[in-house]
Amino acid sequence: MADLVETPILLTGEGWDGYRLLDSGHGRKLEEYGPYRFVRPEPQAMWTPRTKDWQAHGEFVPASDDDGGGRWHFNGRVPKDGWPLSWQEVNFTAQCTPFRHLGFFPDMAPVWDWMDRQLEGVADPQTLNLFGYTGVGSLSLARRGRVTHVDASKKSVAQARDNAALSGMNDAPIRWLVDDAGKFAAREVRREKRYDGIILDPPKFGRGPNGEVWRIEDGLPGLVTDCRTLLDDKSRFLFLTAYAVRMSSLALAGLLTEAFSGLPGRIEHGELAVREQGEGGRILPTAIFARWVNNESER
């Protein structure tokens, strides 16, 4: 039986040449993406910025209501079609999107490292990336073995394919699928498929390619149940993240504990974060997570 580890874990990204968190405070953060600097909203940065004069190429200003939205305001030239960045051997395009993101989530870097370690020693592992976005995580996993990448956005999957080309990984063993994550997982259960690892990075709200409505509170329990069916006692991990939700990592861990009661290993939970660069850099929380890890994979 998978045991719950009650003490939370903090997974902190330290930044790299392609990305750095420079400063944060007063509900905003200043980040560096390659040669460009941007200011974005960050409600959890409730402290005072370390520096007063934030020089940036652009800032995302949110809408005045609670329904999201907003727009970018630029103070310098920023390539409309994006610019190249890299993480380890994976190359990709960063771009200012209408959703305030820049084409990837830098706080996932320690997660990509962790998944890579879990797959050590597995011959030709098969992994599943649901809500795979622009594919940086899938390209990282593909260095170990076969990957099935699923996202409801045709544009995101096209960007993921472009990122594969930028990385010289056109021939990598990746299936790129535009599909509803829940429906795909349910079909894989009926096909009696099996995976060595699964990563779930669901949005709080979204729509599938045929207008399917996704709400994390409604859809996540059933999806986790299906993902559990796609794993067995030889599998290595499941990693689940959640952003901008009113719930605790313990809630995610409780869901996994129930679903994974028939498997060995343990359930861990905690927060993802990014550390500011420089002396005295503070830790900025970004998301909550829960994960199942098979103890056998660490022997």
PDB file of N, CA, C and O in Angstrom, residues 3 6 52 59 62 71 73 79 104 109 113 147 160 164 191 194 210 226 238 270 294:
ATOM      1  N   ASP A   3       2.115   4.604   1.054  1.00  0.00           N
ATOM      2  CA  ASP A   3       1.996   5.338   2.313  1.00  0.00           C
ATOM      3  C   ASP A   3       2.068   6.844   2.072  1.00  0.00           C
ATOM      4  O   ASP A   3       2.864   7.319   1.261  1.00  0.00           O
ATOM      5  N   GLU A   6       3.326  12.743   5.383  1.00  0.00           N
ATOM      6  CA  GLU A   6       2.568  13.932   5.769  1.00  0.00           C
ATOM      7  C   GLU A   6       3.381  15.222   5.654  1.00  0.00           C
ATOM      8  O   GLU A   6       2.835  16.284   5.348  1.00  0.00           O
ATOM      9  N   LYS A  52      14.015  48.979  -6.510  1.00  0.00           N
ATOM     10  CA  LYS A  52      12.910  49.875  -6.837  1.00  0.00           C
ATOM     11  C   LYS A  52      12.706  50.057  -8.334  1.00  0.00           C
ATOM     12  O   LYS A  52      11.571  50.196  -8.803  1.00  0.00           O
ATOM     13  N   GLU A  59       5.414  44.286 -19.857  1.00  0.00           N
ATOM     14  CA  GLU A  59       4.686  43.950 -18.636  1.00  0.00           C
ATOM     15  C   GLU A  59       3.290  43.472 -19.006  1.00  0.00           C
ATOM     16  O   GLU A  59       2.625  44.066 -19.874  1.00  0.00           O
ATOM     17  N   PRO A  62      -3.023  42.751 -15.887  1.00  0.00           N
ATOM     18  CA  PRO A  62      -4.272  41.983 -15.860  1.00  0.00           C
ATOM     19  C   PRO A  62      -5.489  42.873 -15.978  1.00  0.00           C
ATOM     20  O   PRO A  62      -5.435  44.082 -15.735  1.00  0.00           O
ATOM     21  N   ARG A  71      -3.530  42.284 -20.908  1.00  0.00           N
ATOM     22  CA  ARG A  71      -2.765  42.455 -22.144  1.00  0.00           C
ATOM     23  C   ARG A  71      -1.324  42.840 -21.815  1.00  0.00           C
ATOM     24  O   ARG A  71      -1.008  43.307 -20.728  1.00  0.00           O
ATOM     25  N   HIS A  73       2.002  45.142 -22.339  1.00  0.00           N
ATOM     26  CA  HIS A  73       2.451  46.485 -22.692  1.00  0.00           C
ATOM     27  C   HIS A  73       3.978  46.419 -22.844  1.00  0.00           C
ATOM     28  O   HIS A  73       4.678  46.000 -21.906  1.00  0.00           O
ATOM     29  N   PRO A  79      10.436  40.138 -30.062  1.00  0.00           N
ATOM     30  CA  PRO A  79      10.005  39.402 -31.264  1.00  0.00           C
ATOM     31  C   PRO A  79       8.596  38.834 -31.101  1.00  0.00           C
ATOM     32  O   PRO A  79       8.330  38.072 -30.166  1.00  0.00           O
ATOM     33  N   PHE A 104       6.352  28.285 -21.686  1.00  0.00           N
ATOM     34  CA  PHE A 104       6.770  27.167 -20.846  1.00  0.00           C
ATOM     35  C   PHE A 104       6.692  27.619 -19.395  1.00  0.00           C
ATOM     36  O   PHE A 104       6.535  28.805 -19.109  1.00  0.00           O
ATOM     37  N   ALA A 109      11.208  22.893 -13.954  1.00  0.00           N
ATOM     38  CA  ALA A 109      12.550  22.351 -14.185  1.00  0.00           C
ATOM     39  C   ALA A 109      12.952  21.295 -13.152  1.00  0.00           C
ATOM     40  O   ALA A 109      13.456  20.223 -13.521  1.00  0.00           O
ATOM     41  N   ASP A 113      13.795  17.166 -13.878  1.00  0.00           N
ATOM     42  CA  ASP A 113      14.980  16.474 -13.344  1.00  0.00           C
ATOM     43  C   ASP A 113      14.574  15.257 -12.521  1.00  0.00           C
ATOM     44  O   ASP A 113      15.177  14.185 -12.635  1.00  0.00           O
ATOM     45  N   VAL A 147       7.237   8.494 -25.426  1.00  0.00           N
ATOM     46  CA  VAL A 147       6.361   9.444 -24.742  1.00  0.00           C
ATOM     47  C   VAL A 147       5.075   9.620 -25.548  1.00  0.00           C
ATOM     48  O   VAL A 147       5.112   9.719 -26.778  1.00  0.00           O
ATOM     49  N   ALA A 160       4.737  22.392 -29.799  1.00  0.00           N
ATOM     50  CA  ALA A 160       5.548  21.305 -29.254  1.00  0.00           C
ATOM     51  C   ALA A 160       6.338  20.608 -30.362  1.00  0.00           C
ATOM     52  O   ALA A 160       7.516  20.274 -30.194  1.00  0.00           O
ATOM     53  N   ALA A 164      10.395  20.351 -30.848  1.00  0.00           N
ATOM     54  CA  ALA A 164      11.132  19.112 -31.124  1.00  0.00           C
ATOM     55  C   ALA A 164      12.115  19.325 -32.267  1.00  0.00           C
ATOM     56  O   ALA A 164      13.268  18.865 -32.214  1.00  0.00           O
ATOM     57  N   ARG A 191      -8.205   0.104 -23.571  1.00  0.00           N
ATOM     58  CA  ARG A 191      -7.222  -0.613 -24.388  1.00  0.00           C
ATOM     59  C   ARG A 191      -6.243  -1.428 -23.537  1.00  0.00           C
ATOM     60  O   ARG A 191      -5.372  -2.108 -24.073  1.00  0.00           O
ATOM     61  N   ARG A 194      -0.433   0.395 -20.538  1.00  0.00           N
ATOM     62  CA  ARG A 194       0.369   0.523 -19.328  1.00  0.00           C
ATOM     63  C   ARG A 194       1.486   1.536 -19.552  1.00  0.00           C
ATOM     64  O   ARG A 194       2.049   1.618 -20.646  1.00  0.00           O
ATOM     65  N   ASN A 210     -13.231  19.539 -28.777  1.00  0.00           N
ATOM     66  CA  ASN A 210     -14.620  19.510 -29.243  1.00  0.00           C
ATOM     67  C   ASN A 210     -15.554  20.238 -28.282  1.00  0.00           C
ATOM     68  O   ASN A 210     -16.752  19.952 -28.224  1.00  0.00           O
ATOM     69  N   ASP A 226      -8.342   6.808 -13.538  1.00  0.00           N
ATOM     70  CA  ASP A 226      -7.944   6.196 -14.808  1.00  0.00           C
ATOM     71  C   ASP A 226      -6.424   6.099 -14.918  1.00  0.00           C
ATOM     72  O   ASP A 226      -5.887   5.087 -15.389  1.00  0.00           O
ATOM     73  N   LEU A 238       3.850   8.906 -10.720  1.00  0.00           N
ATOM     74  CA  LEU A 238       2.844   9.837 -11.240  1.00  0.00           C
ATOM     75  C   LEU A 238       3.110  11.164 -10.555  1.00  0.00           C
ATOM     76  O   LEU A 238       3.300  11.214  -9.331  1.00  0.00           O
ATOM     77  N   GLY A 270       3.573  18.770  -1.734  1.00  0.00           N
ATOM     78  CA  GLY A 270       4.249  20.000  -1.337  1.00  0.00           C
ATOM     79  C   GLY A 270       4.014  21.117  -2.323  1.00  0.00           C
ATOM     80  O   GLY A 270       2.960  21.187  -2.961  1.00  0.00           O
ATOM     81  N   ASN A 294       7.334   4.909  -6.696  1.00  0.00           N
ATOM     82  CA  ASN A 294       7.482   3.507  -6.334  1.00  0.00           C
ATOM     83  C   ASN A 294       8.808   3.307  -5.602  1.00  0.00           C
ATOM     84  O   ASN A 294       9.881   3.566  -6.166  1.00  0.00           O
TER      85      ASN A 294
END
